[in-house]
Coordinates of C-alpha atoms in Angstrom, one line a residue:
Chain S
M1 CA 0.0 0.0 0.0
A2 CA 2.7 2.4 1.0
A3 CA 4.4 1.7 -2.3
L4 CA 1.6 3.0 -4.4
P5 CA 2.2 6.7 -4.2
T6 CA 5.8 6.4 -5.0
Q7 CA 5.0 4.4 -8.1
Q8 CA 2.8 7.2 -9.2
I9 CA 5.7 9.6 -8.8
T10 CA 7.8 7.8 -11.3
A11 CA 4.9 7.2 -13.6
P12 CA 5.1 9.4 -16.7
D13 CA 3.3 12.5 -15.6
G14 CA 2.0 13.6 -18.9
G15 CA 5.3 13.1 -20.6
P16 CA 4.8 12.0 -24.2
T17 CA 8.4 10.7 -24.3
E18 CA 9.0 7.1 -24.6
P19 CA 11.5 6.1 -21.9
A20 CA 9.3 7.1 -19.0
P21 CA 6.8 4.3 -19.2
L22 CA 9.6 1.9 -19.2
A23 CA 10.7 3.3 -15.9
K24 CA 7.8 1.7 -14.3
R25 CA 8.5 -1.7 -15.7
S26 CA 12.2 -2.2 -15.8
W27 CA 12.8 -1.8 -12.1
Y28 CA 9.6 -3.0 -10.4
R29 CA 8.0 -5.7 -12.3
S30 CA 10.2 -8.5 -11.1
S31 CA 10.1 -7.4 -7.5
S32 CA 7.3 -7.3 -4.9
R33 CA 5.6 -4.1 -3.9
S34 CA 7.8 -3.4 -0.9
G35 CA 10.7 -4.2 -3.2
G36 CA 9.4 -1.4 -5.4
A37 CA 9.5 1.0 -2.5
V38 CA 13.0 0.0 -1.5
S39 CA 14.1 0.4 -5.1
F40 CA 12.5 3.8 -5.3
V41 CA 14.3 5.0 -2.1
F42 CA 17.5 3.4 -3.3
R43 CA 17.3 5.2 -6.7
F44 CA 16.4 8.5 -5.0
L45 CA 19.4 8.2 -2.7
L46 CA 21.6 7.3 -5.6
A47 CA 20.4 10.3 -7.6
A48 CA 20.9 12.6 -4.6
I49 CA 24.5 11.2 -4.1
I50 CA 25.3 11.8 -7.8
I51 CA 23.9 15.4 -7.7
M52 CA 25.8 16.1 -4.5
A53 CA 29.1 14.7 -5.7
A54 CA 28.8 16.6 -9.0
L55 CA 27.9 19.9 -7.5
F56 CA 29.4 19.8 -4.0
P57 CA 32.9 21.0 -5.0
L58 CA 31.4 24.0 -6.8
A59 CA 29.0 24.9 -4.1
W60 CA 31.7 24.6 -1.5
M61 CA 33.9 26.9 -3.7
A62 CA 31.2 29.5 -4.1
I63 CA 30.3 29.5 -0.4
S64 CA 33.9 29.5 0.9
G65 CA 34.3 32.7 -1.1
F66 CA 32.2 34.2 1.6
K67 CA 34.4 33.0 4.5
A68 CA 37.1 34.8 6.4
R69 CA 40.5 33.9 5.1
N70 CA 41.5 31.6 8.0
E71 CA 38.0 30.0 7.9
V72 CA 38.2 28.2 4.5
V73 CA 40.2 25.2 5.8
T74 CA 39.3 24.7 9.5
S75 CA 38.9 22.0 11.9
P76 CA 36.2 21.0 12.5
F77 CA 35.0 21.5 9.0
Q78 CA 32.3 24.0 8.4
F79 CA 30.3 24.2 5.1
F80 CA 28.8 27.6 5.8
P81 CA 30.8 30.5 7.1
D82 CA 30.2 31.8 10.7
V83 CA 29.7 35.3 9.3
W84 CA 28.9 35.8 5.6
M85 CA 31.5 38.2 4.2
P86 CA 31.1 39.5 0.7
Q87 CA 34.5 41.2 1.1
N88 CA 36.4 38.5 -0.8
Y89 CA 34.1 39.0 -3.8
T90 CA 34.2 42.8 -3.6
E91 CA 38.0 42.8 -3.1
I92 CA 38.8 40.5 -6.0
L93 CA 36.5 42.5 -8.2
A94 CA 38.3 45.7 -7.2
D95 CA 41.6 44.2 -8.4
P96 CA 42.1 45.7 -11.8
S97 CA 44.3 42.8 -13.0
F98 CA 41.5 40.3 -12.1
T99 CA 38.8 42.2 -13.9
R100 CA 41.1 42.8 -16.9
A101 CA 41.8 39.1 -17.0
L102 CA 38.1 38.3 -17.0
A103 CA 37.5 40.9 -19.7
V104 CA 40.3 39.6 -21.9
S105 CA 39.1 36.0 -21.5
F106 CA 35.6 37.0 -22.3
A107 CA 36.4 39.1 -25.3
G108 CA 38.9 36.6 -26.5
A109 CA 36.5 33.7 -26.1
V110 CA 33.8 35.5 -28.0
A111 CA 36.2 36.4 -30.8
F112 CA 37.6 32.9 -30.9
A113 CA 34.2 31.3 -31.1
T114 CA 33.1 33.6 -33.9
L115 CA 36.3 33.0 -35.9
T116 CA 36.0 29.2 -35.3
L117 CA 32.4 29.3 -36.6
A118 CA 33.2 31.4 -39.6
V119 CA 36.2 29.4 -40.7
N120 CA 34.8 25.9 -40.1
S121 CA 31.3 26.5 -41.3
M122 CA 32.5 27.8 -44.7
A123 CA 34.7 24.8 -45.1
A124 CA 31.9 22.5 -43.9
Y125 CA 29.5 23.9 -46.5
A126 CA 32.0 23.4 -49.3
F127 CA 32.8 19.8 -48.2
A128 CA 29.1 19.0 -47.8
R129 CA 27.7 20.6 -50.9
L130 CA 30.2 21.7 -53.5
D131 CA 31.9 19.7 -56.2
F132 CA 35.5 20.6 -56.6
A133 CA 38.9 19.2 -57.5
F134 CA 40.8 17.2 -54.9
K135 CA 37.8 17.2 -52.7
N136 CA 38.3 13.8 -51.2
V137 CA 42.0 14.2 -50.7
L138 CA 41.5 17.5 -49.0
W139 CA 38.6 16.2 -46.8
V140 CA 40.7 13.2 -45.6
A141 CA 43.5 15.7 -44.9
V142 CA 41.3 18.0 -42.8
L143 CA 39.7 15.0 -41.0
S144 CA 43.0 13.4 -40.1
T145 CA 44.1 16.6 -38.3
M146 CA 41.5 15.5 -35.7
F147 CA 43.8 12.6 -34.6
I148 CA 46.8 14.7 -33.8
P149 CA 47.2 14.9 -30.0
Q150 CA 47.8 18.4 -28.7
M151 CA 51.2 17.4 -27.1
A152 CA 52.6 16.1 -30.4
I153 CA 52.5 19.6 -32.0
L154 CA 52.6 21.8 -28.9
I155 CA 56.4 22.3 -29.0
T156 CA 56.7 22.9 -32.7
S157 CA 53.6 25.1 -32.8
Y158 CA 55.3 27.2 -30.2
I159 CA 58.4 27.4 -32.4
V160 CA 56.2 28.3 -35.4
V161 CA 54.4 31.2 -33.6
T162 CA 57.7 32.4 -32.2
R163 CA 59.3 32.5 -35.6
M164 CA 56.2 34.4 -36.9
G165 CA 56.7 37.0 -34.2
M166 CA 53.3 36.2 -32.7
L167 CA 54.4 35.8 -29.0
N168 CA 52.7 38.2 -26.7
T169 CA 50.1 39.3 -29.2
F170 CA 46.3 38.7 -29.2
W171 CA 46.7 36.7 -32.5
V172 CA 48.7 33.9 -30.9
L173 CA 45.7 33.1 -28.7
L174 CA 43.1 33.5 -31.4
V175 CA 44.4 32.2 -34.7
P176 CA 46.3 28.9 -34.2
G177 CA 43.3 26.9 -32.8
A178 CA 40.6 28.5 -34.9
A179 CA 40.5 25.9 -37.7
A180 CA 39.7 22.4 -36.3
G181 CA 38.9 19.3 -38.2
I182 CA 36.4 18.1 -35.5
H183 CA 34.3 21.3 -35.9
T184 CA 34.3 21.2 -39.7
F185 CA 33.3 17.6 -39.4
F186 CA 30.5 18.3 -37.0
I187 CA 29.1 21.2 -39.0
R188 CA 29.4 19.2 -42.2
Q189 CA 27.4 16.4 -40.7
F190 CA 24.6 18.9 -39.9
Y191 CA 24.7 20.4 -43.4
L192 CA 24.5 16.9 -45.0
G193 CA 21.2 16.6 -43.3
I194 CA 19.7 19.7 -44.9
P195 CA 17.5 18.7 -47.8
S196 CA 19.0 19.7 -51.2
S197 CA 15.7 20.6 -52.6
L198 CA 15.9 23.9 -50.7
E199 CA 19.2 24.6 -52.4
E200 CA 18.1 23.5 -55.9
A201 CA 15.2 26.0 -55.8
A202 CA 17.6 28.8 -55.0
L203 CA 20.0 27.6 -57.7
L204 CA 17.2 27.7 -60.3
D205 CA 16.4 31.2 -59.2
G206 CA 20.0 32.1 -60.1
A207 CA 21.4 32.4 -56.6
G208 CA 25.1 31.9 -56.2
R209 CA 26.7 29.5 -53.8
W210 CA 27.8 32.2 -51.5
R211 CA 24.3 33.6 -51.3
I212 CA 22.9 30.2 -50.7
F213 CA 25.4 29.6 -47.9
T214 CA 24.7 33.0 -46.2
L215 CA 21.0 33.2 -46.8
I216 CA 19.9 29.6 -46.4
F217 CA 22.5 27.6 -44.6
L218 CA 23.7 30.1 -42.0
P219 CA 20.2 30.9 -40.6
M220 CA 19.5 27.1 -40.3
S221 CA 22.8 26.5 -38.5
K222 CA 21.7 27.6 -35.0
P223 CA 21.7 24.3 -33.3
V224 CA 25.0 23.2 -34.5
F225 CA 26.5 26.7 -34.1
V226 CA 25.5 26.7 -30.5
V227 CA 27.3 23.5 -29.8
V228 CA 30.4 24.4 -31.7
G229 CA 30.4 28.0 -30.5
I230 CA 30.1 27.0 -26.9
T231 CA 32.7 24.3 -27.2
S232 CA 35.2 26.8 -28.6
F233 CA 34.2 29.4 -26.1
L234 CA 35.0 26.9 -23.4
V235 CA 38.3 25.9 -25.0
F236 CA 39.4 29.5 -25.0
W237 CA 38.1 30.3 -21.5
N238 CA 39.6 27.3 -19.9
A239 CA 42.9 27.4 -21.8
Y240 CA 45.9 27.4 -19.5
V241 CA 49.1 25.8 -21.1
W242 CA 49.1 27.6 -24.4
P243 CA 48.6 31.1 -23.0
V244 CA 51.2 30.4 -20.3
L245 CA 53.7 29.5 -23.1
T246 CA 52.8 32.3 -25.5
I247 CA 52.0 35.3 -23.2
T248 CA 55.3 35.6 -21.5
E249 CA 55.6 39.2 -20.5
P250 CA 55.0 39.5 -16.8
D251 CA 51.7 41.4 -16.1
S252 CA 50.9 41.4 -19.8
P253 CA 47.5 43.0 -20.5
L254 CA 46.7 39.7 -22.3
T255 CA 46.9 37.6 -19.1
Q256 CA 43.7 35.6 -19.0
I257 CA 41.7 34.3 -16.1
Q258 CA 43.1 30.8 -15.7
Q259 CA 46.6 32.2 -15.7
Y260 CA 45.6 34.8 -13.2
L261 CA 44.2 32.1 -10.9
A262 CA 47.1 29.8 -11.2
T263 CA 49.6 32.6 -10.5
F264 CA 47.4 33.8 -7.6
R265 CA 47.4 30.3 -6.1
S266 CA 51.1 29.8 -6.3
E267 CA 52.0 33.3 -5.1
R268 CA 49.4 34.1 -2.5
R269 CA 48.9 30.7 -1.0
V270 CA 47.1 31.8 2.2
E271 CA 44.4 34.0 0.8
Y272 CA 42.0 31.1 0.2
G273 CA 38.8 33.1 0.5
L274 CA 40.0 35.5 -2.1
L275 CA 41.2 32.7 -4.4
L276 CA 37.9 30.8 -4.1
A277 CA 35.9 34.0 -4.7
G278 CA 38.0 34.6 -7.9
S279 CA 37.6 31.0 -9.0
T280 CA 33.8 31.2 -8.5
M281 CA 33.7 34.3 -10.6
A282 CA 35.8 32.6 -13.3
A283 CA 33.6 29.5 -13.3
M284 CA 30.3 31.5 -13.4
P285 CA 30.3 32.6 -17.1
V286 CA 30.8 29.1 -18.4
I287 CA 28.2 27.6 -16.1
V288 CA 25.6 30.2 -17.0
L289 CA 26.4 29.8 -20.7
F290 CA 25.9 26.0 -20.3
L291 CA 22.7 26.4 -18.4
I292 CA 21.2 28.7 -21.0
F293 CA 22.1 26.4 -23.9
Q294 CA 22.1 23.0 -22.2
R295 CA 19.3 21.8 -24.3
Y296 CA 21.2 22.2 -27.5
I297 CA 24.4 20.9 -26.0
I298 CA 22.7 17.7 -24.7
S299 CA 20.9 17.1 -28.0
G300 CA 24.2 17.8 -29.7
I301 CA 25.6 14.7 -28.1
R302 CA 22.7 12.9 -29.9
I303 CA 20.6 12.5 -26.8
S304 CA 17.1 11.7 -27.8
G305 CA 14.1 10.6 -25.8
I306 CA 13.9 12.1 -22.3
K307 CA 14.0 15.8 -22.0
Chain P
M1 CA 41.7 26.5 -64.7
R2 CA 40.1 29.8 -65.2
T3 CA 41.7 30.4 -68.6
K4 CA 40.8 26.9 -69.7
T5 CA 37.1 27.4 -69.1
A6 CA 37.3 30.8 -70.7
T7 CA 38.8 29.5 -73.9
A8 CA 36.3 26.7 -73.9
A9 CA 33.5 29.2 -73.7
R10 CA 35.1 31.3 -76.5
A11 CA 35.5 28.2 -78.6
G12 CA 31.7 28.1 -78.6
A13 CA 30.8 25.3 -76.3
S14 CA 27.0 25.3 -76.1
P15 CA 25.7 27.6 -73.4
S16 CA 23.4 25.1 -72.0
G17 CA 26.4 23.1 -70.8
R18 CA 26.5 20.1 -73.1
R19 CA 30.0 19.7 -71.9
R20 CA 29.9 20.5 -68.2
P21 CA 33.2 21.3 -66.5
K22 CA 34.4 18.4 -64.4
H23 CA 34.3 20.3 -61.1
K24 CA 31.8 23.0 -61.4
D25 CA 32.3 24.8 -58.1
N26 CA 36.1 25.0 -58.0
R27 CA 36.5 28.7 -57.5
I28 CA 33.9 29.3 -54.7
A29 CA 34.8 26.0 -53.1
F30 CA 38.5 26.8 -52.8
A31 CA 37.7 30.3 -51.5
M32 CA 35.5 28.8 -48.8
I33 CA 37.9 26.1 -47.7
A34 CA 41.0 28.3 -47.9
P35 CA 40.9 29.8 -44.4
A36 CA 40.5 26.4 -42.8
V37 CA 43.0 24.7 -44.9
I38 CA 45.6 27.4 -44.6
L39 CA 45.2 27.7 -40.9
L40 CA 45.4 23.9 -40.5
S41 CA 48.4 23.8 -42.7
I42 CA 50.3 26.4 -40.7
F43 CA 49.3 25.5 -37.2
V44 CA 48.7 21.8 -37.3
V45 CA 50.2 20.0 -40.3
W46 CA 53.4 22.0 -40.5
P47 CA 54.1 21.7 -36.8
L48 CA 53.6 17.9 -37.1
V49 CA 55.9 17.7 -40.1
Y50 CA 58.4 20.0 -38.4
A51 CA 58.3 17.8 -35.2
W52 CA 59.4 14.8 -37.3
V53 CA 62.2 16.8 -38.8
V54 CA 63.3 18.3 -35.5
S55 CA 63.2 14.8 -33.9
F56 CA 66.2 13.8 -36.0
Y57 CA 68.3 16.8 -34.9
Q58 CA 69.9 18.0 -31.8
W59 CA 67.9 21.2 -31.9
S60 CA 67.7 24.3 -29.7
F61 CA 66.7 27.9 -30.1
Y62 CA 70.2 29.1 -29.6
E63 CA 72.5 26.9 -31.7
S64 CA 72.5 25.6 -35.2
S65 CA 71.1 22.1 -35.2
V66 CA 73.1 18.9 -35.7
F67 CA 71.6 15.8 -37.4
V68 CA 71.7 12.9 -35.0
G69 CA 69.5 10.4 -36.7
L70 CA 67.4 8.2 -34.4
R71 CA 69.4 9.2 -31.3
N72 CA 66.6 11.2 -29.7
F73 CA 64.2 8.3 -30.0
R74 CA 66.8 6.0 -28.6
I75 CA 67.5 8.3 -25.6
V76 CA 63.7 8.4 -24.9
L77 CA 63.2 4.7 -25.2
E78 CA 66.2 4.0 -23.0
D79 CA 65.2 6.4 -20.3
P80 CA 63.7 4.7 -17.2
V81 CA 62.0 8.0 -16.3
F82 CA 60.0 7.9 -19.6
W83 CA 58.9 4.3 -19.0
A84 CA 58.1 5.0 -15.4
S85 CA 55.9 7.9 -16.6
I86 CA 54.1 5.6 -19.1
G87 CA 53.5 3.1 -16.3
R88 CA 52.2 5.9 -14.1
G89 CA 49.9 7.1 -17.0
L90 CA 48.5 3.6 -17.4
T91 CA 47.9 3.3 -13.6
F92 CA 46.2 6.7 -13.7
S93 CA 44.0 5.5 -16.6
A94 CA 43.4 2.2 -14.8
I95 CA 42.0 4.2 -11.9
T96 CA 40.0 6.8 -13.8
V97 CA 38.7 5.0 -16.8
P98 CA 36.9 2.1 -15.0
A99 CA 35.5 4.6 -12.4
I100 CA 34.2 6.8 -15.2
L101 CA 32.7 3.9 -17.1
L102 CA 31.0 2.3 -14.1
I103 CA 29.6 5.5 -12.7
A104 CA 28.5 6.7 -16.1
F105 CA 26.8 3.3 -16.8
A106 CA 25.0 3.4 -13.4
F107 CA 24.1 7.0 -14.0
A108 CA 22.6 6.2 -17.5
N109 CA 20.5 3.3 -16.0
L110 CA 19.4 5.5 -13.2
V111 CA 18.3 8.4 -15.4
K112 CA 16.3 6.0 -17.6
T113 CA 14.1 5.1 -14.7
M114 CA 13.5 8.7 -13.5
S115 CA 10.7 11.0 -14.2
A116 CA 11.4 13.5 -17.0
R117 CA 12.0 16.4 -14.6
M118 CA 14.4 14.4 -12.4
A119 CA 16.2 13.1 -15.4
G120 CA 16.8 16.6 -16.6
V121 CA 18.2 17.7 -13.2
L122 CA 20.5 14.7 -13.1
K123 CA 21.8 15.3 -16.6
V124 CA 22.5 18.9 -16.1
S125 CA 24.1 18.3 -12.7
I126 CA 26.5 15.7 -14.0
Y127 CA 27.5 17.8 -16.9
I128 CA 28.2 21.0 -15.1
P129 CA 31.7 19.9 -13.8
S130 CA 32.9 19.2 -17.3
V131 CA 32.7 22.9 -18.2
I132 CA 35.0 23.8 -15.3
S133 CA 38.7 24.4 -16.1
F134 CA 41.4 22.1 -14.8
V135 CA 42.9 25.1 -13.1
I136 CA 39.8 25.8 -11.0
A137 CA 39.3 22.1 -10.4
S138 CA 42.9 21.9 -9.1
I139 CA 42.4 24.8 -6.8
V140 CA 39.2 23.3 -5.3
F141 CA 40.5 19.8 -4.9
V142 CA 43.9 20.9 -3.5
L143 CA 41.9 22.5 -0.7
I144 CA 39.7 19.5 -0.2
F145 CA 42.8 17.3 0.0
E146 CA 44.6 19.7 2.3
Y147 CA 46.6 17.9 5.0
R148 CA 45.7 20.0 8.0
Q149 CA 42.0 20.7 8.3
G150 CA 41.1 19.8 4.7
L151 CA 37.6 18.5 4.1
L152 CA 38.6 14.9 3.3
N153 CA 40.8 14.5 6.3
F154 CA 38.0 16.0 8.4
L155 CA 35.6 13.4 7.2
I156 CA 38.2 10.6 7.8
S157 CA 39.0 11.8 11.3
S158 CA 35.3 12.1 12.2
F159 CA 35.1 8.4 11.4
G160 CA 38.1 7.8 13.6
G161 CA 40.9 7.7 11.0
S162 CA 44.0 9.7 11.0
D163 CA 45.0 12.4 8.6
V164 CA 46.5 11.5 5.3
A165 CA 48.7 13.8 3.3
W166 CA 46.7 13.1 0.1
I167 CA 48.7 15.1 -2.4
G168 CA 51.8 15.4 -0.2
S169 CA 52.7 11.7 -0.2
A170 CA 53.9 9.7 -3.1
R171 CA 51.6 6.8 -2.2
T172 CA 48.3 8.7 -2.5
A173 CA 49.1 11.6 -4.8
L174 CA 48.2 9.8 -8.1
L175 CA 44.9 8.6 -6.5
A176 CA 44.2 12.1 -5.4
I177 CA 44.6 13.7 -8.8
S178 CA 42.4 11.1 -10.4
V179 CA 39.4 12.3 -8.3
P180 CA 39.1 15.6 -10.2
A181 CA 39.8 13.8 -13.4
I182 CA 36.9 11.5 -12.8
W183 CA 34.7 14.5 -11.6
I184 CA 35.4 16.4 -14.9
G185 CA 35.4 13.4 -17.2
L186 CA 32.1 11.9 -16.0
G187 CA 29.7 14.4 -17.8
L188 CA 30.3 13.6 -21.4
A189 CA 30.7 9.8 -20.8
S190 CA 27.4 9.7 -18.9
L191 CA 25.5 11.5 -21.6
I192 CA 26.9 9.4 -24.4
M193 CA 26.0 6.2 -22.5
L194 CA 22.5 7.6 -21.9
A195 CA 22.1 8.2 -25.6
G196 CA 23.2 4.6 -26.3
L197 CA 20.9 3.2 -23.6
L198 CA 17.9 5.1 -25.0
D199 CA 18.5 3.7 -28.5
I200 CA 17.8 0.2 -27.3
P201 CA 14.3 -0.8 -28.3
E202 CA 11.8 -1.1 -25.4
S203 CA 10.4 -4.3 -26.7
Y204 CA 13.6 -6.2 -25.9
Y205 CA 13.2 -5.5 -22.2
E206 CA 9.4 -6.2 -22.3
A207 CA 10.1 -9.6 -23.9
A208 CA 12.8 -10.4 -21.4
E209 CA 10.5 -9.5 -18.5
M210 CA 7.8 -11.8 -19.7
E211 CA 10.4 -14.5 -19.7
G212 CA 11.1 -13.6 -16.1
A213 CA 14.5 -12.1 -16.5
N214 CA 15.7 -10.0 -13.5
W215 CA 17.5 -6.7 -13.6
F216 CA 21.0 -8.3 -13.7
Q217 CA 20.0 -10.7 -16.5
R218 CA 18.5 -7.8 -18.5
T219 CA 21.7 -5.8 -18.0
F220 CA 24.1 -8.5 -18.9
F221 CA 22.2 -10.1 -21.8
I222 CA 20.5 -7.1 -23.3
T223 CA 22.0 -3.8 -22.3
I224 CA 25.7 -4.5 -22.4
P225 CA 25.7 -6.5 -25.6
L226 CA 23.6 -3.9 -27.4
M227 CA 25.7 -1.1 -26.1
K228 CA 29.0 -2.8 -27.1
N229 CA 29.9 -0.1 -29.6
I230 CA 29.0 2.8 -27.2
L231 CA 30.9 1.2 -24.4
L232 CA 33.9 0.7 -26.6
Y233 CA 33.8 4.2 -27.8
V234 CA 33.6 5.7 -24.3
L235 CA 36.3 3.3 -23.1
V236 CA 38.7 4.3 -25.8
T237 CA 38.0 8.1 -25.9
T238 CA 38.2 8.2 -22.1
F239 CA 41.5 6.3 -22.2
V240 CA 42.9 8.5 -24.8
A241 CA 41.9 11.6 -22.9
T242 CA 43.2 10.4 -19.5
I243 CA 46.5 9.1 -20.7
Q244 CA 47.2 12.6 -22.1
Q245 CA 46.2 14.4 -18.9
Y246 CA 48.8 16.7 -17.6
E247 CA 47.2 20.0 -16.6
L248 CA 45.8 18.6 -13.3
P249 CA 49.2 17.3 -12.1
L250 CA 50.9 20.4 -13.5
V251 CA 48.7 22.7 -11.4
M252 CA 48.1 20.5 -8.4
T253 CA 51.4 18.8 -7.7
Q254 CA 54.0 19.8 -10.5
G255 CA 54.5 16.1 -10.9
G256 CA 55.6 15.5 -7.4
P257 CA 56.0 14.3 -4.7
T258 CA 59.1 12.4 -6.0
Q259 CA 57.6 12.1 -9.5
S260 CA 54.6 10.2 -8.3
T261 CA 52.3 12.2 -10.5
L262 CA 54.7 12.8 -13.4
L263 CA 52.4 11.6 -16.2
P264 CA 53.8 11.1 -19.7
N265 CA 52.6 14.4 -21.1
L266 CA 53.7 16.3 -18.0
L267 CA 57.2 14.8 -18.4
I268 CA 57.3 16.0 -22.0
F269 CA 56.0 19.4 -21.0
Q270 CA 58.6 19.8 -18.3
K271 CA 61.4 18.7 -20.5
F272 CA 60.2 21.2 -23.1
T273 CA 60.1 24.1 -20.6
N274 CA 63.3 23.1 -18.8
D275 CA 65.7 21.5 -21.3
L276 CA 67.8 23.4 -23.7
Y277 CA 67.5 20.8 -26.4
L278 CA 64.1 19.9 -27.7
G279 CA 64.9 16.5 -29.3
Y280 CA 63.9 14.5 -26.3
P281 CA 60.4 16.0 -25.6
I282 CA 59.6 16.1 -29.3
A283 CA 60.6 12.5 -29.9
A284 CA 58.7 11.4 -26.8
A285 CA 55.6 13.3 -28.0
L286 CA 55.8 11.7 -31.4
L287 CA 56.1 8.2 -30.0
L288 CA 52.9 8.8 -27.9
F289 CA 51.3 10.3 -31.0
L290 CA 51.9 7.2 -33.1
V291 CA 50.1 5.0 -30.6
L292 CA 47.3 7.4 -29.6
G293 CA 46.6 8.8 -33.1
A294 CA 46.2 5.2 -34.4
I295 CA 43.9 4.3 -31.6
S296 CA 41.6 7.3 -32.2
A297 CA 41.6 6.9 -36.0
V298 CA 40.5 3.3 -35.7
I299 CA 37.8 4.2 -33.3
F300 CA 36.6 7.1 -35.4
K301 CA 36.3 4.8 -38.3
L302 CA 34.3 2.3 -36.3
I303 CA 31.9 5.0 -35.0
N304 CA 31.6 6.7 -38.4
S305 CA 30.6 3.5 -40.1
E306 CA 28.1 2.9 -37.3
K307 CA 26.6 6.3 -37.9
A308 CA 26.3 5.6 -41.6
V309 CA 24.3 2.5 -40.9
D310 CA 21.6 4.1 -38.6
G311 CA 21.5 7.2 -40.7

């Protein structure tokens, strides 16, 4: 009897999606009613543990940003501060090199994502729709760049950008990673799925390929652009090793947020509250971005079924 | 190309295109792929070719290089530190990969039984850590592993244990850095597994239940065999990602204590930033590349053919 309400909770409450009805069957059917209740409690606990484990470090980071400096690591452990102090947050925001690092990271990530989308979507369209000489050879060449591990070319890329005089410029952060076989591949897959009838009508009307790309394909690209755009935003925002190598001037105006945090950690070890407040501020933009676009991202990984 | 078509037109080929050019979109196509191809050539293909060239020289920024043949490769292959780092990398993967696979599999099965709203919350929660940078993850986990008064040691001592210097001792440091690696790596693996799980037709489970199969039987005789390709894909991509990890040990431990977290890529990176001659790190990187590039290419081929089948 007690199990009934819980069964109703897991029943598909008006969800037209397929997997929910299965939920009822796959776990309960073979067990007795009380077994069903146990399984519900068990699954609920498991879900709670997973959510806790995933989000705890971030929650702890954000909350510890409100603690006095000697309160972050204490014995006995305290999750919440004795006194909530926004000082760490206001102080780190008042540090001009912190806000500059945030701004440089943000502007750079937006520029990088835009450049990535432009370069790779043009190539993707050509490889998906156009007929040209050496197409297959070029496509295999572009694709095979996907399998080159970062470390294999890190050192010589550094030599190349050094020889090109790009060290300590904005370009060294922006240009080398902009073209990526994986992005071209991903956008091309999407373009292959767009029916060619749309295009043929435009061709008959005399539209050129460039017009077709900009007026038909680009407006339809939103789902795939969100995934690729966010991915490259993240890559830029989270980049640490490449900027450390290529932005070498101390206190360079191009210092980005991850570099700032890593330097802060090694140089001002004891100011944990300040460091965690800064880390929280640095994590916030990407989390917010993910939450806004998570539907696209999740469907981008070919998730179908449950929403 | 351009003059050829021009002369063809002048020679009076019929305007309706009785003799169509072989590749009709050459000019616009080359213009559209040019940025990508040029950038890839300069910043990916050339560095790779260049790496092979440099690997045969005694090369540094400051002197003219000397051809040394395969000496760099020999030095790497004879270096016990290199092999130790490979072993350590495999140990690191042996900790992180099974953990990621098992948790992601459990997660996918759990999400499948949840109501739509709960499933959404779970998916978003598990994915959020994977957008966090390794630097921030390092900062947070270093504080959690803190010897005096860190969170983990607090928990242990409240169960009656004694403090452990998690990242300060060579015995536990590798284990400690694998925790944030699992935390970050879990999101993508879980969602891919979920996608694979949802692709399995319902009717298989219904039939199995009618036959009286229990949960374990359904998992081992339906779910796992049908998810073979997904599991293999997640296994290999996770392995390739973890064996290349070096940012976490770089920020958390700098490879220490006593090289206990000196993973292969971190060794290469440290040789690159500290050594005068770049032969060693480049040769080591190329040796790893040969193995890992081949693994990823095979897997990609497998997955891509799979994709072609189900459209």
